[in-house]
Coordinates of N, CA, C and O and ligand atoms in Angstrom, one line a residue:
X1264 N 16.4 7.6 -1.8 CA 15.4 7.1 -1.0 C 14.9 5.7 -1.4 O 14.8 5.5 -2.6
X1265 N 14.7 4.9 -0.4 CA 14.3 3.5 -0.7 C 12.9 3.3 -0.1 O 12.7 3.5 1.2
X1266 N 12.0 2.8 -0.9 CA 10.6 2.6 -0.4 C 10.2 1.1 -0.6 O 10.5 0.5 -1.6
X1267 N 9.5 0.6 0.4 CA 8.9 -0.7 0.3 C 7.4 -0.5 -0.1 O 6.7 0.3 0.6
X1268 N 7.0 -1.2 -1.1 CA 5.6 -1.1 -1.5 C 4.9 -2.5 -1.2 O 5.4 -3.5 -1.7
X1269 N 4.0 -2.5 -0.3 CA 3.3 -3.7 0.1 C 1.9 -3.8 -0.3 O 1.1 -2.8 -0.1
X1270 N 1.5 -4.9 -0.8 CA 0.1 -5.1 -1.1 C -0.4 -6.4 -0.5 O 0.2 -7.4 -0.5
X1271 N -1.6 -6.3 0.1 CA -2.2 -7.4 0.8 C -3.0 -8.4 0.0 O -2.9 -8.4 -1.3
X1272 N -3.9 -9.1 0.6 CA -4.6 -10.2 0.0 C -5.5 -9.8 -1.2 O -6.2 -8.8 -1.1
X1273 N -5.5 -10.7 -2.2 CA -6.3 -10.5 -3.4 C -5.9 -9.4 -4.3 O -6.4 -9.2 -5.4
X1274 N -4.8 -8.7 -3.9 CA -4.3 -7.6 -4.9 C -3.7 -8.3 -6.1 O -3.6 -7.7 -7.1
X1275 N -3.2 -9.5 -5.9 CA -2.7 -10.3 -7.1 C -3.8 -10.7 -8.1 O -3.5 -11.1 -9.2
X1276 N -5.0 -10.4 -7.7 CA -6.2 -10.7 -8.6 C -6.7 -9.5 -9.3 O -7.8 -9.5 -9.9
X1277 N -6.0 -8.4 -9.2 CA -6.4 -7.2 -9.9 C -6.5 -7.5 -11.4 O -5.7 -8.3 -11.9
X1278 N -7.5 -6.9 -12.0 CA -7.8 -7.2 -13.4 C -8.9 -8.3 -13.6 O -9.6 -8.3 -14.5
X1279 N -8.9 -9.1 -12.5 CA -9.9 -10.2 -12.6 C -11.0 -9.9 -11.5 O -12.2 -10.0 -11.8
X1280 N -10.5 -9.5 -10.3 CA -11.5 -9.3 -9.2 C -12.3 -8.0 -9.5 O -11.7 -6.9 -9.8
X1281 N -13.6 -8.1 -9.3 CA -14.5 -6.9 -9.3 C -14.0 -5.7 -10.1 O -13.7 -4.7 -9.6
X1282 N -13.9 -5.9 -11.4 CA -13.3 -4.8 -12.3 C -14.1 -3.5 -12.2 O -13.5 -2.5 -12.4
X1283 N -15.4 -3.6 -11.8 CA -16.1 -2.3 -11.7 C -15.6 -1.5 -10.5 O -15.7 -0.2 -10.5
X1284 N -15.0 -2.2 -9.6 CA -14.4 -1.4 -8.4 C -12.9 -1.2 -8.6 O -12.5 -0.1 -8.3
X1285 N -12.2 -2.2 -9.0 CA -10.7 -2.1 -9.0 C -10.1 -1.9 -10.4 O -8.9 -1.8 -10.5
X1286 N -10.9 -1.9 -11.4 CA -10.4 -1.7 -12.8 C -10.0 -2.9 -13.5 O -10.1 -4.0 -12.9
X1287 N -9.5 -2.8 -14.7 CA -9.1 -3.9 -15.5 C -7.6 -4.1 -15.6 O -7.1 -5.1 -16.2
X1288 N -6.9 -3.2 -15.0 CA -5.4 -3.4 -15.0 C -5.0 -4.5 -14.0 O -5.6 -4.6 -12.9
X1289 N -4.0 -5.2 -14.3 CA -3.6 -6.4 -13.5 C -2.5 -6.0 -12.5 O -2.0 -4.9 -12.5
X1290 N -2.2 -7.0 -11.6 CA -1.2 -6.7 -10.6 C 0.2 -6.5 -11.2 O 0.9 -5.7 -10.8
X1291 N 0.4 -7.2 -12.3 CA 1.7 -7.0 -13.1 C 1.7 -5.6 -13.6 O 2.8 -5.0 -13.6
X1292 N 0.6 -5.1 -14.1 CA 0.5 -3.7 -14.5 C 0.9 -2.7 -13.4 O 1.6 -1.7 -13.5
X1293 N 0.4 -3.0 -12.2 CA 0.6 -2.2 -11.0 C 2.1 -2.2 -10.7 O 2.7 -1.1 -10.5
X1294 N 2.7 -3.4 -10.7 CA 4.2 -3.5 -10.4 C 5.0 -2.7 -11.4 O 5.9 -1.9 -11.1
X1295 N 4.6 -2.8 -12.7 CA 5.3 -2.1 -13.8 C 5.2 -0.6 -13.6 O 6.1 0.2 -13.7
X1296 N 4.0 -0.2 -13.2 CA 3.7 1.3 -13.0 C 4.5 1.8 -11.8 O 5.2 2.9 -11.9
X1297 N 4.6 1.0 -10.7 CA 5.4 1.5 -9.5 C 6.9 1.6 -9.9 O 7.5 2.6 -9.6
X1298 N 7.4 0.5 -10.6 CA 8.8 0.6 -11.0 C 9.1 1.8 -11.9 O 10.1 2.4 -11.8
X1299 N 8.1 2.1 -12.8 CA 8.4 3.2 -13.7 C 8.4 4.6 -13.0 O 9.3 5.4 -13.2
X1300 N 7.4 4.8 -12.1 CA 7.4 6.1 -11.5 C 8.5 6.2 -10.5 O 9.1 7.3 -10.2
X1301 N 8.9 5.1 -9.9 CA 10.1 5.2 -8.9 C 11.4 5.6 -9.7 O 12.1 6.4 -9.2
X1302 N 11.5 5.0 -10.8 CA 12.7 5.3 -11.6 C 12.7 6.8 -12.0 O 13.7 7.5 -11.8
X1303 N 11.5 7.3 -12.4 CA 11.4 8.7 -12.7 C 11.7 9.6 -11.6 O 12.3 10.7 -11.7
X1304 N 11.2 9.2 -10.4 CA 11.4 10.0 -9.2 C 12.8 9.8 -8.5 O 13.0 10.4 -7.4
X1305 N 13.5 8.9 -9.0 CA 14.8 8.6 -8.3 C 14.7 7.8 -7.0 O 15.5 8.0 -6.1
X1306 N 13.7 7.0 -6.9 CA 13.4 6.2 -5.7 C 13.8 4.7 -6.0 O 13.4 4.2 -7.0
X1307 N 14.5 4.1 -5.1 CA 14.8 2.7 -5.2 C 13.6 2.0 -4.5 O 13.1 2.4 -3.4
X1308 N 13.1 0.9 -5.2 CA 11.9 0.3 -4.6 C 12.0 -1.2 -4.5 O 12.7 -1.9 -5.2
X1309 N 11.3 -1.7 -3.4 CA 11.0 -3.1 -3.3 C 9.5 -3.3 -3.3 O 8.8 -2.5 -2.7
X1310 N 9.0 -4.3 -4.0 CA 7.6 -4.5 -4.1 C 7.3 -5.9 -3.7 O 7.9 -6.9 -4.1
X1311 N 6.3 -6.0 -2.8 CA 5.9 -7.3 -2.3 C 4.4 -7.4 -2.1 O 3.8 -6.5 -1.7
X1312 N 3.9 -8.6 -2.5 CA 2.4 -8.8 -2.3 C 2.3 -10.2 -1.6 O 3.0 -11.1 -1.9
X1313 N 1.4 -10.2 -0.6 CA 1.1 -11.5 0.0 C -0.4 -11.6 0.4 O -1.0 -10.6 0.7
X1314 N -0.9 -12.9 0.3 CA -2.2 -13.1 0.8 C -2.2 -13.5 2.3 O -3.3 -13.8 2.9
X1315 N -1.0 -13.5 2.9 CA -0.9 -13.9 4.3 C -0.5 -12.8 5.2 O 0.5 -12.1 5.0
X1316 N -1.2 -12.7 6.3 CA -1.0 -11.6 7.2 C 0.5 -11.6 7.8 O 1.2 -10.6 7.9
X1317 N 0.9 -12.8 8.2 CA 2.2 -13.0 8.8 C 3.3 -12.6 7.9 O 4.4 -12.0 8.3
X1318 N 3.2 -12.9 6.6 CA 4.2 -12.6 5.6 C 4.3 -11.1 5.4 O 5.4 -10.5 5.2
X1319 N 3.2 -10.4 5.6 CA 3.2 -8.9 5.5 C 3.9 -8.3 6.7 O 4.7 -7.4 6.6
X1320 N 3.6 -8.9 7.9 CA 4.3 -8.5 9.1 C 5.8 -8.7 9.0 O 6.6 -7.8 9.3
X1321 N 6.2 -9.9 8.5 CA 7.6 -10.2 8.3 C 8.2 -9.1 7.3 O 9.4 -8.7 7.6
X1322 N 7.5 -8.8 6.3 CA 8.1 -7.8 5.3 C 8.2 -6.4 5.9 O 9.2 -5.7 5.7
X1323 N 7.3 -6.0 6.8 CA 7.4 -4.7 7.5 C 8.6 -4.8 8.4 O 9.4 -3.8 8.5
X1324 N 8.7 -5.9 9.2 CA 9.9 -6.0 10.1 C 11.2 -5.9 9.4 O 12.1 -5.3 9.8
X1325 N 11.2 -6.6 8.2 CA 12.5 -6.6 7.4 C 12.9 -5.3 6.9 O 14.0 -5.1 6.5
X1326 N 11.9 -4.4 6.8 CA 12.2 -3.0 6.3 C 13.0 -2.2 7.3 O 13.6 -1.2 6.9
X1327 N 12.9 -2.6 8.5 CA 13.6 -1.8 9.6 C 15.1 -1.7 9.3 O 15.7 -2.7 9.1
X1328 N 15.6 -0.5 9.3 CA 17.1 -0.3 9.1 C 17.5 -0.4 7.7 O 18.7 -0.3 7.3
X1329 N 16.6 -0.7 6.8 CA 16.9 -1.0 5.4 C 16.2 0.0 4.4 O 16.7 0.4 3.4
X1330 N 14.9 0.3 4.8 CA 14.1 1.2 3.9 C 13.8 2.5 4.6 O 13.9 2.6 5.8
X1331 N 13.5 3.5 3.8 CA 13.2 4.8 4.3 C 11.7 5.1 4.6 O 11.4 6.1 5.2
X1332 N 10.9 4.2 4.0 CA 9.5 4.4 4.2 C 8.7 3.3 3.5 O 9.3 2.4 2.8
X1333 N 7.4 3.2 3.9 CA 6.6 2.1 3.4 C 5.3 2.7 2.8 O 4.7 3.6 3.4
X1334 N 4.9 2.2 1.6 CA 3.6 2.4 1.0 C 2.9 1.1 1.1 O 3.3 0.1 0.6
X1335 N 1.8 1.2 1.8 CA 1.1 -0.1 2.1 C -0.4 0.0 1.7 O -1.1 0.9 2.1
X1336 N -0.8 -1.0 1.0 CA -2.3 -1.3 0.7 C -2.5 -2.6 1.4 O -2.3 -3.7 0.8
X1337 N -3.0 -2.6 2.7 CA -3.1 -3.9 3.3 C -4.4 -4.7 2.9 O -4.7 -5.8 3.4
X1338 N -5.1 -4.1 1.9 CA -6.3 -4.7 1.4 C -7.3 -5.1 2.5 O -7.4 -4.3 3.4
X1339 N -7.8 -6.3 2.5 CA -8.8 -6.6 3.6 C -8.3 -6.5 5.0 O -9.0 -6.3 5.9
X1340 N -6.9 -6.8 5.1 CA -6.3 -6.7 6.5 C -6.3 -5.3 7.0 O -6.1 -5.1 8.2
X1341 N -6.6 -4.3 6.2 CA -6.7 -2.9 6.7 C -7.7 -2.9 7.8 O -7.5 -2.2 8.8
X1342 N -8.8 -3.6 7.6 CA -10.0 -3.5 8.5 C -10.0 -4.5 9.6 O -10.9 -4.5 10.4
X1343 N -8.9 -5.3 9.7 CA -8.9 -6.4 10.7 C -7.6 -6.5 11.5 O -7.6 -7.1 12.6
X1344 N -6.5 -6.0 10.9 CA -5.2 -6.5 11.4 C -4.5 -5.6 12.4 O -3.9 -4.6 12.0
X1345 N -4.6 -5.9 13.7 CA -3.9 -5.2 14.7 C -2.4 -5.6 14.6 O -1.5 -4.8 14.9
X1346 N -2.1 -6.8 14.0 CA -0.7 -7.3 13.9 C 0.0 -6.4 12.9 O 1.2 -6.0 13.1
X1347 N -0.6 -6.0 11.8 CA 0.0 -5.1 10.8 C 0.2 -3.7 11.4 O 1.2 -3.1 11.3
X1348 N -0.8 -3.2 12.1 CA -0.7 -1.9 12.8 C 0.5 -2.0 13.8 O 1.3 -1.1 13.8
X1349 N 0.6 -3.0 14.6 CA 1.7 -3.1 15.5 C 3.1 -3.2 14.9 O 4.0 -2.6 15.3
X1350 N 3.1 -3.9 13.7 CA 4.4 -4.0 13.0 C 4.8 -2.6 12.5 O 6.0 -2.3 12.6
X1351 N 3.8 -1.9 11.9 CA 4.2 -0.5 11.4 C 4.7 0.3 12.6 O 5.6 1.1 12.4
X1352 N 4.0 0.2 13.7 CA 4.4 1.0 14.9 C 5.8 0.6 15.4 O 6.6 1.4 15.8
X1353 N 6.1 -0.7 15.3 CA 7.3 -1.3 15.8 C 8.5 -0.8 15.0 O 9.5 -0.4 15.6
X1354 N 8.4 -0.7 13.7 CA 9.5 -0.3 12.9 C 9.7 1.3 12.9 O 10.8 1.8 12.6
X1355 N 8.5 1.9 13.1 CA 8.6 3.4 13.2 C 9.0 4.1 11.9 O 9.3 5.3 11.9
X1356 N 8.9 3.5 10.7 CA 9.2 4.1 9.5 C 7.9 4.9 9.0 O 6.8 4.5 9.3
X1357 N 8.2 6.0 8.3 CA 7.0 6.7 7.8 C 6.3 5.9 6.8 O 6.9 5.3 5.9
X1358 N 5.0 5.7 7.0 CA 4.2 4.8 6.2 C 3.0 5.6 5.6 O 2.4 6.4 6.3
X1359 N 2.6 5.3 4.4 CA 1.4 5.9 3.8 C 0.5 4.7 3.3 O 1.0 3.8 2.7
X1360 N -0.8 4.9 3.7 CA -1.8 3.9 3.3 C -2.4 4.3 2.0 O -2.7 5.4 1.7
X1361 N -2.6 3.2 1.1 CA -3.2 3.4 -0.2 C -4.3 2.4 -0.4 O -4.2 1.3 0.0
X1362 N -5.4 2.9 -1.0 CA -6.5 2.0 -1.4 C -6.8 2.4 -2.9 O -7.0 3.6 -3.1
X1363 N -7.0 1.4 -3.7 CA -7.4 1.7 -5.1 C -8.8 2.3 -5.1 O -9.0 3.2 -5.8
X1364 N -9.7 1.7 -4.3 CA -11.1 2.1 -4.3 C -11.3 3.2 -3.3 O -10.5 3.4 -2.4
X1365 N -12.4 3.9 -3.4 CA -12.8 4.9 -2.4 C -13.5 4.2 -1.2 O -14.7 4.1 -1.1
X1366 N -12.7 3.7 -0.3 CA -13.2 2.9 0.8 C -14.2 3.7 1.7 O -15.2 3.1 2.2
X1367 N -14.1 5.0 1.7 CA -15.0 5.8 2.6 C -16.4 5.7 2.0 O -17.4 6.0 2.7
X1368 N -16.5 5.4 0.7 CA -17.9 5.4 0.1 C -18.4 3.9 0.0 O -19.4 3.7 -0.6
X1369 N -17.7 3.0 0.7 CA -18.2 1.6 0.6 C -18.8 1.1 1.9 O -19.3 1.9 2.7
X1370 N -18.8 -0.2 2.1 CA -19.5 -0.8 3.2 C -19.0 -0.3 4.6 O -17.8 0.1 4.7
X1371 N -19.9 -0.4 5.6 CA -19.5 0.1 6.9 C -18.3 -0.7 7.5 O -17.5 -0.1 8.2
X1372 N -18.2 -2.0 7.1 CA -17.0 -2.7 7.7 C -15.7 -2.2 7.2 O -14.6 -2.6 7.7
X1373 N -15.7 -1.5 6.1 CA -14.5 -0.9 5.5 C -14.1 0.4 6.1 O -13.1 1.1 5.7
X1374 N -14.9 0.9 7.1 CA -14.7 2.3 7.6 C -13.6 2.4 8.6 O -13.2 3.4 9.0
X1375 N -13.2 1.2 9.2 CA -12.1 1.2 10.2 C -10.9 0.8 9.4 O -10.8 -0.1 8.7
X1376 N -9.8 1.6 9.7 CA -8.5 1.2 9.2 C -7.5 1.1 10.4 O -7.1 2.1 10.9
X1377 N -7.1 -0.1 10.7 CA -6.1 -0.3 11.8 C -4.8 0.2 11.3 O -4.1 1.0 11.9
X1378 N -4.3 -0.3 10.1 CA -3.0 0.1 9.6 C -2.9 1.7 9.5 O -1.9 2.3 9.7
X1379 N -4.1 2.3 9.1 CA -4.1 3.7 8.9 C -3.7 4.5 10.2 O -3.2 5.6 10.1
X1380 N -3.9 3.8 11.3 CA -3.6 4.5 12.6 C -2.1 4.7 12.8 O -1.7 5.5 13.6
X1381 N -1.3 3.9 12.0 CA 0.1 4.1 12.1 C 0.7 4.8 10.8 O 1.9 4.7 10.6
X1382 N -0.2 5.3 10.0 CA 0.3 6.0 8.7 C 0.2 7.5 8.8 O -0.7 8.0 9.5
X1383 N 1.1 8.1 8.1 CA 1.1 9.6 8.2 C 0.1 10.2 7.2 O -0.3 11.4 7.3
X1384 N -0.4 9.4 6.3 CA -1.3 9.9 5.2 C -2.0 8.7 4.6 O -1.5 7.6 4.5
X1385 N -3.2 9.0 4.0 CA -4.0 7.9 3.3 C -4.4 8.5 1.9 O -4.9 9.7 1.8
X1386 N -4.2 7.7 0.9 CA -4.7 8.1 -0.5 C -5.7 6.9 -0.9 O -5.2 5.8 -1.1
X1387 N -6.9 7.2 -1.0 CA -7.9 6.2 -1.4 C -8.8 6.7 -2.5 O -9.2 7.9 -2.5
X1388 N -9.1 5.8 -3.5 CA -10.0 6.2 -4.5 C -9.4 6.9 -5.7 O -10.0 7.4 -6.6
X1389 N -8.0 6.8 -5.8 CA -7.3 7.4 -6.9 C -6.8 6.3 -7.9 O -6.0 6.6 -8.7
X1390 N -7.3 5.1 -7.7 CA -6.8 4.0 -8.5 C -5.3 3.8 -8.3 O -4.7 4.0 -7.2
X1391 N -4.5 3.4 -9.3 CA -3.1 3.1 -9.2 C -2.4 4.4 -8.9 O -1.3 4.4 -8.2
X1392 N -2.9 5.5 -9.3 CA -2.2 6.8 -9.1 C -1.9 7.1 -7.6 O -1.0 7.8 -7.2
X1393 N -2.7 6.5 -6.7 CA -2.6 6.6 -5.3 C -1.2 6.2 -4.8 O -0.6 6.8 -3.8
X1394 N -0.6 5.2 -5.5 CA 0.7 4.7 -5.1 C 1.8 5.7 -5.4 O 2.7 5.9 -4.6
X1395 N 1.6 6.4 -6.5 CA 2.6 7.5 -6.8 C 2.4 8.7 -5.9 O 3.4 9.2 -5.4
X1396 N 1.1 9.0 -5.6 CA 0.9 10.1 -4.6 C 1.5 9.8 -3.3 O 2.1 10.7 -2.7
X1397 N 1.5 8.5 -2.9 CA 2.1 8.1 -1.6 C 3.6 8.3 -1.6 O 4.2 8.8 -0.7
X1398 N 4.2 7.8 -2.7 CA 5.6 7.9 -2.9 C 6.1 9.4 -2.9 O 7.1 9.7 -2.3
X1399 N 5.3 10.2 -3.6 CA 5.7 11.6 -3.7 C 5.5 12.3 -2.3 O 6.3 13.1 -2.0
X1400 N 4.5 11.8 -1.6 CA 4.4 12.4 -0.2 C 5.6 12.0 0.7 O 6.1 12.9 1.4
X1401 N 6.0 10.8 0.6 CA 7.1 10.3 1.4 C 8.4 11.1 1.0 O 9.2 11.5 1.8
X1402 N 8.5 11.3 -0.3 CA 9.7 12.0 -0.8 C 9.7 13.5 -0.3 O 10.7 14.0 0.1
X1403 N 8.5 14.1 -0.3 CA 8.4 15.5 0.2 C 8.7 15.5 1.7 O 9.3 16.5 2.2
X1404 N 8.4 14.5 2.5 CA 8.8 14.5 3.9 C 10.3 14.5 4.1 O 10.8 15.1 4.9
X1405 N 10.9 13.6 3.2 CA 12.4 13.5 3.3 C 13.1 14.8 3.0 O 14.1 15.1 3.6
X1406 N 12.5 15.5 2.1 CA 13.2 16.8 1.6 C 12.9 17.9 2.6 O 13.5 19.0 2.4
X1407 N 12.0 17.8 3.5 CA 11.7 18.9 4.4 C 12.8 19.2 5.4 O 13.5 18.3 5.9
Ligands
DQA2547 C1 -8.7 -2.2 -1.0 C2 -10.0 -1.9 -0.2 C3 -10.2 -3.0 0.8 O1 -11.4 -2.7 1.5 C4 -10.4 -4.3 0.1 O2 -10.6 -5.3 1.1 C5 -9.3 -4.6 -0.8 C6 -8.7 -3.6 -1.6 C7 -8.5 -1.2 -2.1 O3 -7.3 -1.1 -2.6 O4 -9.4 -0.5 -2.5 O5 -8.9 -5.8 -1.0 O6 -7.6 -2.1 -0.1

């Protein structure tokens, strides 16, 4: 199984940005964690982060015909981007939404998730472990 892991704006600032909310581990730590659990689970992975909405849309489109699923943390674009929602719908790959923080317990503007409308599952508030939970969920779908 091949999975694309996508992270949106400011996720490259993990470890620096609001550590009380997002923790002290860095984006490099997150990448290393993803690579290590993917190896353990026998998943081939591609990992991409961008601060630009269009670059995320391009990466979703490029996954079509190439990847078996998408794990996406669209970060702030979660709450604003119809373009990312449409891209996920366009490629039709099973996608799982991940948030490091417990978005449901945060500000009202974070209560809408456009990307989530095209996702089969959401894991929020589990820190980095949410990415592994998402990968395991996609793996379980494939084995069904
Ligand atoms: C986030 C939650 C979003 O609301 C926020 O804009 C982010 C990160 C998370 O992983 O908890 O940048 O997606």
